[in-house]
Coordinates of C-alpha atoms in Angstrom, one line a residue:
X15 CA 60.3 90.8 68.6
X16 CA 60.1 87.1 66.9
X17 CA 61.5 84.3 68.7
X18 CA 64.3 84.2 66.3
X19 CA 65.7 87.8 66.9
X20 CA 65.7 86.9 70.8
X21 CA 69.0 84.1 69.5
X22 CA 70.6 87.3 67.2
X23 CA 74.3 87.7 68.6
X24 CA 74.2 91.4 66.7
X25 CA 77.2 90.1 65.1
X26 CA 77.2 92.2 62.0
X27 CA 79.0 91.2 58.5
X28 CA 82.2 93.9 59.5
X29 CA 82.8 91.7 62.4
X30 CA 83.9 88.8 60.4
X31 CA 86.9 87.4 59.3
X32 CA 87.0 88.4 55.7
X33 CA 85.4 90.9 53.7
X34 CA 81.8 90.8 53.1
X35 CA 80.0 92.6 50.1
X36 CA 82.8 94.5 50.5
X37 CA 83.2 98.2 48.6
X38 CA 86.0 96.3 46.2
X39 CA 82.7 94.8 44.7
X40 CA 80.7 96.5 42.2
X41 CA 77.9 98.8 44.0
X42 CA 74.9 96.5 42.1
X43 CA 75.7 93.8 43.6
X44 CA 76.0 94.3 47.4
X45 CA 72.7 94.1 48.4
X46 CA 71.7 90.9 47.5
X47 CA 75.1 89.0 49.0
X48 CA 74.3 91.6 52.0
X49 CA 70.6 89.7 52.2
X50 CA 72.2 86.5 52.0
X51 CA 74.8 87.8 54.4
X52 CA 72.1 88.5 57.2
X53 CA 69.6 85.5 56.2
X54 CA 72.8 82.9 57.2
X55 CA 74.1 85.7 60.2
X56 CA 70.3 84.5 61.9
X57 CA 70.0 81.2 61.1
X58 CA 74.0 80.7 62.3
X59 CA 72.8 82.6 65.4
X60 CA 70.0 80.3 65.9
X61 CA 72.3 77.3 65.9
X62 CA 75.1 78.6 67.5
X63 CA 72.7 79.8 70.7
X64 CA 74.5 78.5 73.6
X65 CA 71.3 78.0 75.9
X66 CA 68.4 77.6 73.5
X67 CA 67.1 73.8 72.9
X68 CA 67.8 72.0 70.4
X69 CA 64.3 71.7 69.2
X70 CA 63.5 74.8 69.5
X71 CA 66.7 75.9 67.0
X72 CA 65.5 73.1 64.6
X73 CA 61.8 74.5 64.3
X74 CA 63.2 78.0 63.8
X75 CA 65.3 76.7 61.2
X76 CA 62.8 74.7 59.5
X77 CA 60.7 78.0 59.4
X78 CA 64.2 79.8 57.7
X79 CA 63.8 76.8 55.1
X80 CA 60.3 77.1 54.8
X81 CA 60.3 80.8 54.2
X82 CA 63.3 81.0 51.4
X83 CA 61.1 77.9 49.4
X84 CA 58.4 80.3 49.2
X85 CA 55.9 78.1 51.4
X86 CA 55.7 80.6 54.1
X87 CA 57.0 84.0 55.2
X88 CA 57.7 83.5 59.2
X89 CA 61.3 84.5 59.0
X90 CA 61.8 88.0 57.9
X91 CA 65.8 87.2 56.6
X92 CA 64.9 84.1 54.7
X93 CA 61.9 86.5 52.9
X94 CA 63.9 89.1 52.3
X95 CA 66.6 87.2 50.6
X96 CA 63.7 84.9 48.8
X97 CA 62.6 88.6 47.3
X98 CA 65.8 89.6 46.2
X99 CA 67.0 86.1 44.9
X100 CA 63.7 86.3 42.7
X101 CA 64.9 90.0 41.8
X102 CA 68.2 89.1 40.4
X103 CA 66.6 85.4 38.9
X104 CA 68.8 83.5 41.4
X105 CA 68.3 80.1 42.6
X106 CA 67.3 79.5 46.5
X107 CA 69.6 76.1 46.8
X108 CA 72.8 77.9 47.8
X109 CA 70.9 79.2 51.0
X110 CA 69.1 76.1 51.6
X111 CA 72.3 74.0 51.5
X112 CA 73.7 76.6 54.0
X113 CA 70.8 75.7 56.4
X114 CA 71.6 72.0 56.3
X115 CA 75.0 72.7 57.9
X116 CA 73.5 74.8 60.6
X117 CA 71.0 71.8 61.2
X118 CA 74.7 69.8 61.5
X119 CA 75.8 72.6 64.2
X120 CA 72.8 71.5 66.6
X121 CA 72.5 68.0 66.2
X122 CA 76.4 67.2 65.2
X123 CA 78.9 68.1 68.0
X124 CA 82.0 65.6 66.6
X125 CA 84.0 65.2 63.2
X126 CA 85.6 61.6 63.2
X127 CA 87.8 62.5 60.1
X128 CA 88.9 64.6 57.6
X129 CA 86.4 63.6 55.0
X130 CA 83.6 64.1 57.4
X131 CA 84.7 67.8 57.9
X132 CA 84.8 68.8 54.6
X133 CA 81.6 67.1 53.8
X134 CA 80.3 69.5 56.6
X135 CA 82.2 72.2 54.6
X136 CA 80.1 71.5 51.3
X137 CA 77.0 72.8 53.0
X138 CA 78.5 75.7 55.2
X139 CA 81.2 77.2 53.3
X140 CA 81.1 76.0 49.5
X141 CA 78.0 77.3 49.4
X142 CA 78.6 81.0 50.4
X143 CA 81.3 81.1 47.5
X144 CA 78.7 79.8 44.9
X145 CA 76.6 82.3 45.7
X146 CA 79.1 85.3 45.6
X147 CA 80.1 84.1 41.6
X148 CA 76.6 83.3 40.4
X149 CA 75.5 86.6 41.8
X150 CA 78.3 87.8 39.3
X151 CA 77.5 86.0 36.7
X152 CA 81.0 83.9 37.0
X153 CA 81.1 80.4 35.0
X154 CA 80.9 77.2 37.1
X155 CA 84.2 76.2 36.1
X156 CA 85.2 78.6 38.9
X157 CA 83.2 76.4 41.7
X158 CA 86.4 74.1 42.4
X159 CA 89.0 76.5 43.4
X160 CA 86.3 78.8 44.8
X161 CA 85.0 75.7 47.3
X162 CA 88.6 75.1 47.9
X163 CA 89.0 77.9 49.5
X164 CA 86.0 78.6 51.0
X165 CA 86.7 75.0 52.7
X166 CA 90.1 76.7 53.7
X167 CA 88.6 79.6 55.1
X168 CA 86.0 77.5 57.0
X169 CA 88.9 75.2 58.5
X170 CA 91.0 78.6 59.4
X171 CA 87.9 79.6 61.5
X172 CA 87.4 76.4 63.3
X173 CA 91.0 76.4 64.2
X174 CA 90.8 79.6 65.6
X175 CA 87.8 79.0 67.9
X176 CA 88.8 75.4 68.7
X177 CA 88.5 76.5 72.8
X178 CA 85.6 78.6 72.5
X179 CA 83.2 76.2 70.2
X180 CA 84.4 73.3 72.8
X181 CA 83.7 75.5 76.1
X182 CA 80.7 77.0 75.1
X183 CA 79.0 74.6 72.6
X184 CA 80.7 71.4 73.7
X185 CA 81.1 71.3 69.2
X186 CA 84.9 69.7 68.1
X187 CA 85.1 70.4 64.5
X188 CA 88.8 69.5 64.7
X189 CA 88.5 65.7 63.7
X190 CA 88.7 62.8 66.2
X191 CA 91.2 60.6 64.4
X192 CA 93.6 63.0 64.1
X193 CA 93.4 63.9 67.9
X194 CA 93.4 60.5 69.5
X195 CA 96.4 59.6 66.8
X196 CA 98.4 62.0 69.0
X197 CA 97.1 60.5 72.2
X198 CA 94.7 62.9 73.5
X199 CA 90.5 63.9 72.7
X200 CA 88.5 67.1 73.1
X201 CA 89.1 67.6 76.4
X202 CA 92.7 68.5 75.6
X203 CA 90.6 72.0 74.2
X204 CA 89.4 73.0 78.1
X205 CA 93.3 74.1 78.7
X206 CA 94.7 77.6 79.2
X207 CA 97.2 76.5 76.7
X208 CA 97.4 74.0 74.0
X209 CA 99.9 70.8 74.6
X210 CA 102.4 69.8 72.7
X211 CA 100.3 67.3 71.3
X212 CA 97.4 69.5 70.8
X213 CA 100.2 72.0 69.2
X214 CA 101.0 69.1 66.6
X215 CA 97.5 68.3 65.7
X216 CA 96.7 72.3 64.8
X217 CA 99.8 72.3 62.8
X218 CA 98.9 69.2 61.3
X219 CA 95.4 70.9 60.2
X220 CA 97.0 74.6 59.2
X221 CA 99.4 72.5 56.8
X222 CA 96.6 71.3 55.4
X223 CA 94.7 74.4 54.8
X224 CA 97.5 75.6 53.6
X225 CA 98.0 72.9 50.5
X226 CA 94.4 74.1 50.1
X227 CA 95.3 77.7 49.9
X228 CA 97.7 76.8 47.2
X229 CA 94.9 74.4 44.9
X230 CA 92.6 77.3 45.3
X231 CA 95.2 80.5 44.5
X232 CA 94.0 80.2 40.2
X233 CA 90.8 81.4 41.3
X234 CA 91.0 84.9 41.0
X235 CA 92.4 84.5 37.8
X236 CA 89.8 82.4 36.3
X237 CA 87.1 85.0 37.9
X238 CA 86.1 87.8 34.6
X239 CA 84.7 90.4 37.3
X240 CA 88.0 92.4 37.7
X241 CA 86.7 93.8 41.2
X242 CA 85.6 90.2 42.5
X243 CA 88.7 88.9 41.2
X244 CA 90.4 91.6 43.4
X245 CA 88.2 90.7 46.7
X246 CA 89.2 86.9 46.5
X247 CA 93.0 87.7 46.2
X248 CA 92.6 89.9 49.3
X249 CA 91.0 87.1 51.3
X250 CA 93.3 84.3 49.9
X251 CA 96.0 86.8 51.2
X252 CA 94.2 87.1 54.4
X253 CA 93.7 83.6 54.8
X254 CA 97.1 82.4 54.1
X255 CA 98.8 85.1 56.9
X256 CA 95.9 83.3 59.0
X257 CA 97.0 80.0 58.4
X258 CA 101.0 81.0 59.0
X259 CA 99.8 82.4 62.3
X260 CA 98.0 78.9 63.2
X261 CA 101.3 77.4 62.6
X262 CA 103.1 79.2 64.7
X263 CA 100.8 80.4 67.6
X264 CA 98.2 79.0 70.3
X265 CA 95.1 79.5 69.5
X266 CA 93.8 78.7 73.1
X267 CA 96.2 81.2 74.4
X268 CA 97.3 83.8 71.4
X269 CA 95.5 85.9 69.7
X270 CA 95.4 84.6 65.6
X271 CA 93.3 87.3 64.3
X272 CA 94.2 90.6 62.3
X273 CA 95.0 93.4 64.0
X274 CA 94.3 96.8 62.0
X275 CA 97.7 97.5 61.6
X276 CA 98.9 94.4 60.0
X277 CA 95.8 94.5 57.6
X278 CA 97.7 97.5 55.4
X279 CA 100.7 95.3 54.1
X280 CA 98.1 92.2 53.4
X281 CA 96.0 94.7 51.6
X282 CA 98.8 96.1 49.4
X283 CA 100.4 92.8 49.1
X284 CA 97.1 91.0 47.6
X285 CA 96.7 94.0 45.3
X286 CA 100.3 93.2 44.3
X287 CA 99.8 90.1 43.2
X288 CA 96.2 90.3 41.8
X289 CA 97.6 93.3 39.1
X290 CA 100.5 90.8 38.2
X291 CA 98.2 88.2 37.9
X292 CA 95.6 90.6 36.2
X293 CA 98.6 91.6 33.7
X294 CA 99.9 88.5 33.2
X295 CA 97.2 86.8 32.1
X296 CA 96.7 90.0 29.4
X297 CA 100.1 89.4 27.9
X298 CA 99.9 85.9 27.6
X299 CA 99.1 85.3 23.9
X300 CA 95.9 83.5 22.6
X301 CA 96.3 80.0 21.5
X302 CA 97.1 79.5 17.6
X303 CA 94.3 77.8 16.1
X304 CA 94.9 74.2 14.2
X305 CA 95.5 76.2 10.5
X306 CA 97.8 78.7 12.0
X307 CA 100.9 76.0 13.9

């Protein structure tokens, strides 16, 4: 066993939030998000390792870098996904610009603001989303809305685990200014339940991700790939229940996950809206070109 198995969680990519290389998407193109998948499952394991030093993370994360850049093959995920990147004629960058952010999880425990999170969102979420449409061949015009939410969705999940990240990684991801403008800091997170001031601050932030839930709802129109057009309005769907529940619920003391049986509405409600959407988009008419007004 390699040094970097021993940090593994066995967290495996049906535990997570939102689907991943999910059977909506086209059978070709699963294994390669499923490498990337379990290339940024290790190296978030690494980091996230709540007893392992910190420079012992950072080597085995330099040896993830090293072995997607080709200059060496010590990490079995990051050479696996190197081999099927260089299958499909994909670029490496989207995996190496993950790996910054987990470099940020082990040296980086505190967000002053709002710009400083989402800066820490364009290396461990945007990137994830670039992948997924370049693997489909998708235009870049789609990168905005598609980092939108995948900045939404990261922001959901530090809302949720706000306690837990706090407790067992001493990492606040919810930013500084906007605690201490309500008169309390991190240690407001070690509670059984949130205060009424900590209440107002999640709120706060799950307004926000919902405004960005809204910016990034066109993107499963503008995606061609009817199926990953159809897994995107599942997890906008997804993620906007999630955000309502944030709203309304303590994370330090409710649960603001999915159960099984709420999943079926969301499911047939994203379908819902992706076939109007889908349809829509079919009837509206082409525009008339200069000779034809």
């Amino acid at each position: 066993m390699t040094e970097a198995q021993t940090l593994q969680s066995g967290k495996g990519h049906r535990d997570e939030n939102f689907p991943v290389a999910s059977v909506l998407l086209r059978p070709r193109h699963r294994p390669v998000i499923l490498a990337f998948y379990r290339f940024a499952r290790a190296a978030d394991d690494i980091a996230d390792h709540a007893t392992a030093p910190a420079d012992e993370k950072l080597r085995l994360l330099d040896q993830f870098r090293a072995s997607l850049a080709g200059s060496e093959d010590s990490a079995a995920p990051a050479v696996a996904l190197r081999t099927a990147l260089a299958a499909g004629n994909l670029t490496p960058q989207h995996g190496l610009d993950l790996l910054e952010a987990f470099r940020r999880d082990v040296t980086v425990q505190r967000y002053q603001d709002w710009d400083a999170l989402m800066d820490y969102c364009r290396y461990s979420a945007m990137p994830v989303g670039r992948f997924v449409l370049d693997v489909h061949g998708e235009d870049k015009v789609t990168w905005a809305a598609s980092d939108t939410l995948c900045a939404a969705l990261q922001v959901i999940n530090h809302l949720q685990d706000c306690q837990k990240d706090h407790c067992n990684l001493d990492r606040v991801y919810i930013p500084l200014d906007t605690m201490w403008a309500a008169g309390i800091g991190p240690e407001a997170l070690m509670a059984p339940t949130a205060s009424p001031a900590l209440r107002q601050v999640i709120t706060s932030l799950a307004r926000r991700t919902q405004a960005m839930l809204a910016q990034a709802r066109p993107l499963a129109g503008q995606v061609r790939d009817s199926r990953l057009a159809l897994e995107i309005s599942v997890i906008q769907r997804l993620a906007e229940d999630l955000t309502s529940m944030l709203m309304h619920r303590d994370p330090l003391s409710e649960r603001v996950h999915h159960t099984k049986g709420a999943l079926v509405p969301l499911l047939l409600g994203a379908t819902a809206r992706f076939i109007g959407t889908r349809l829509g988009r079919r009837r509206t008419p082409p525009p008339l070109a200069a000779g034809q007004r």
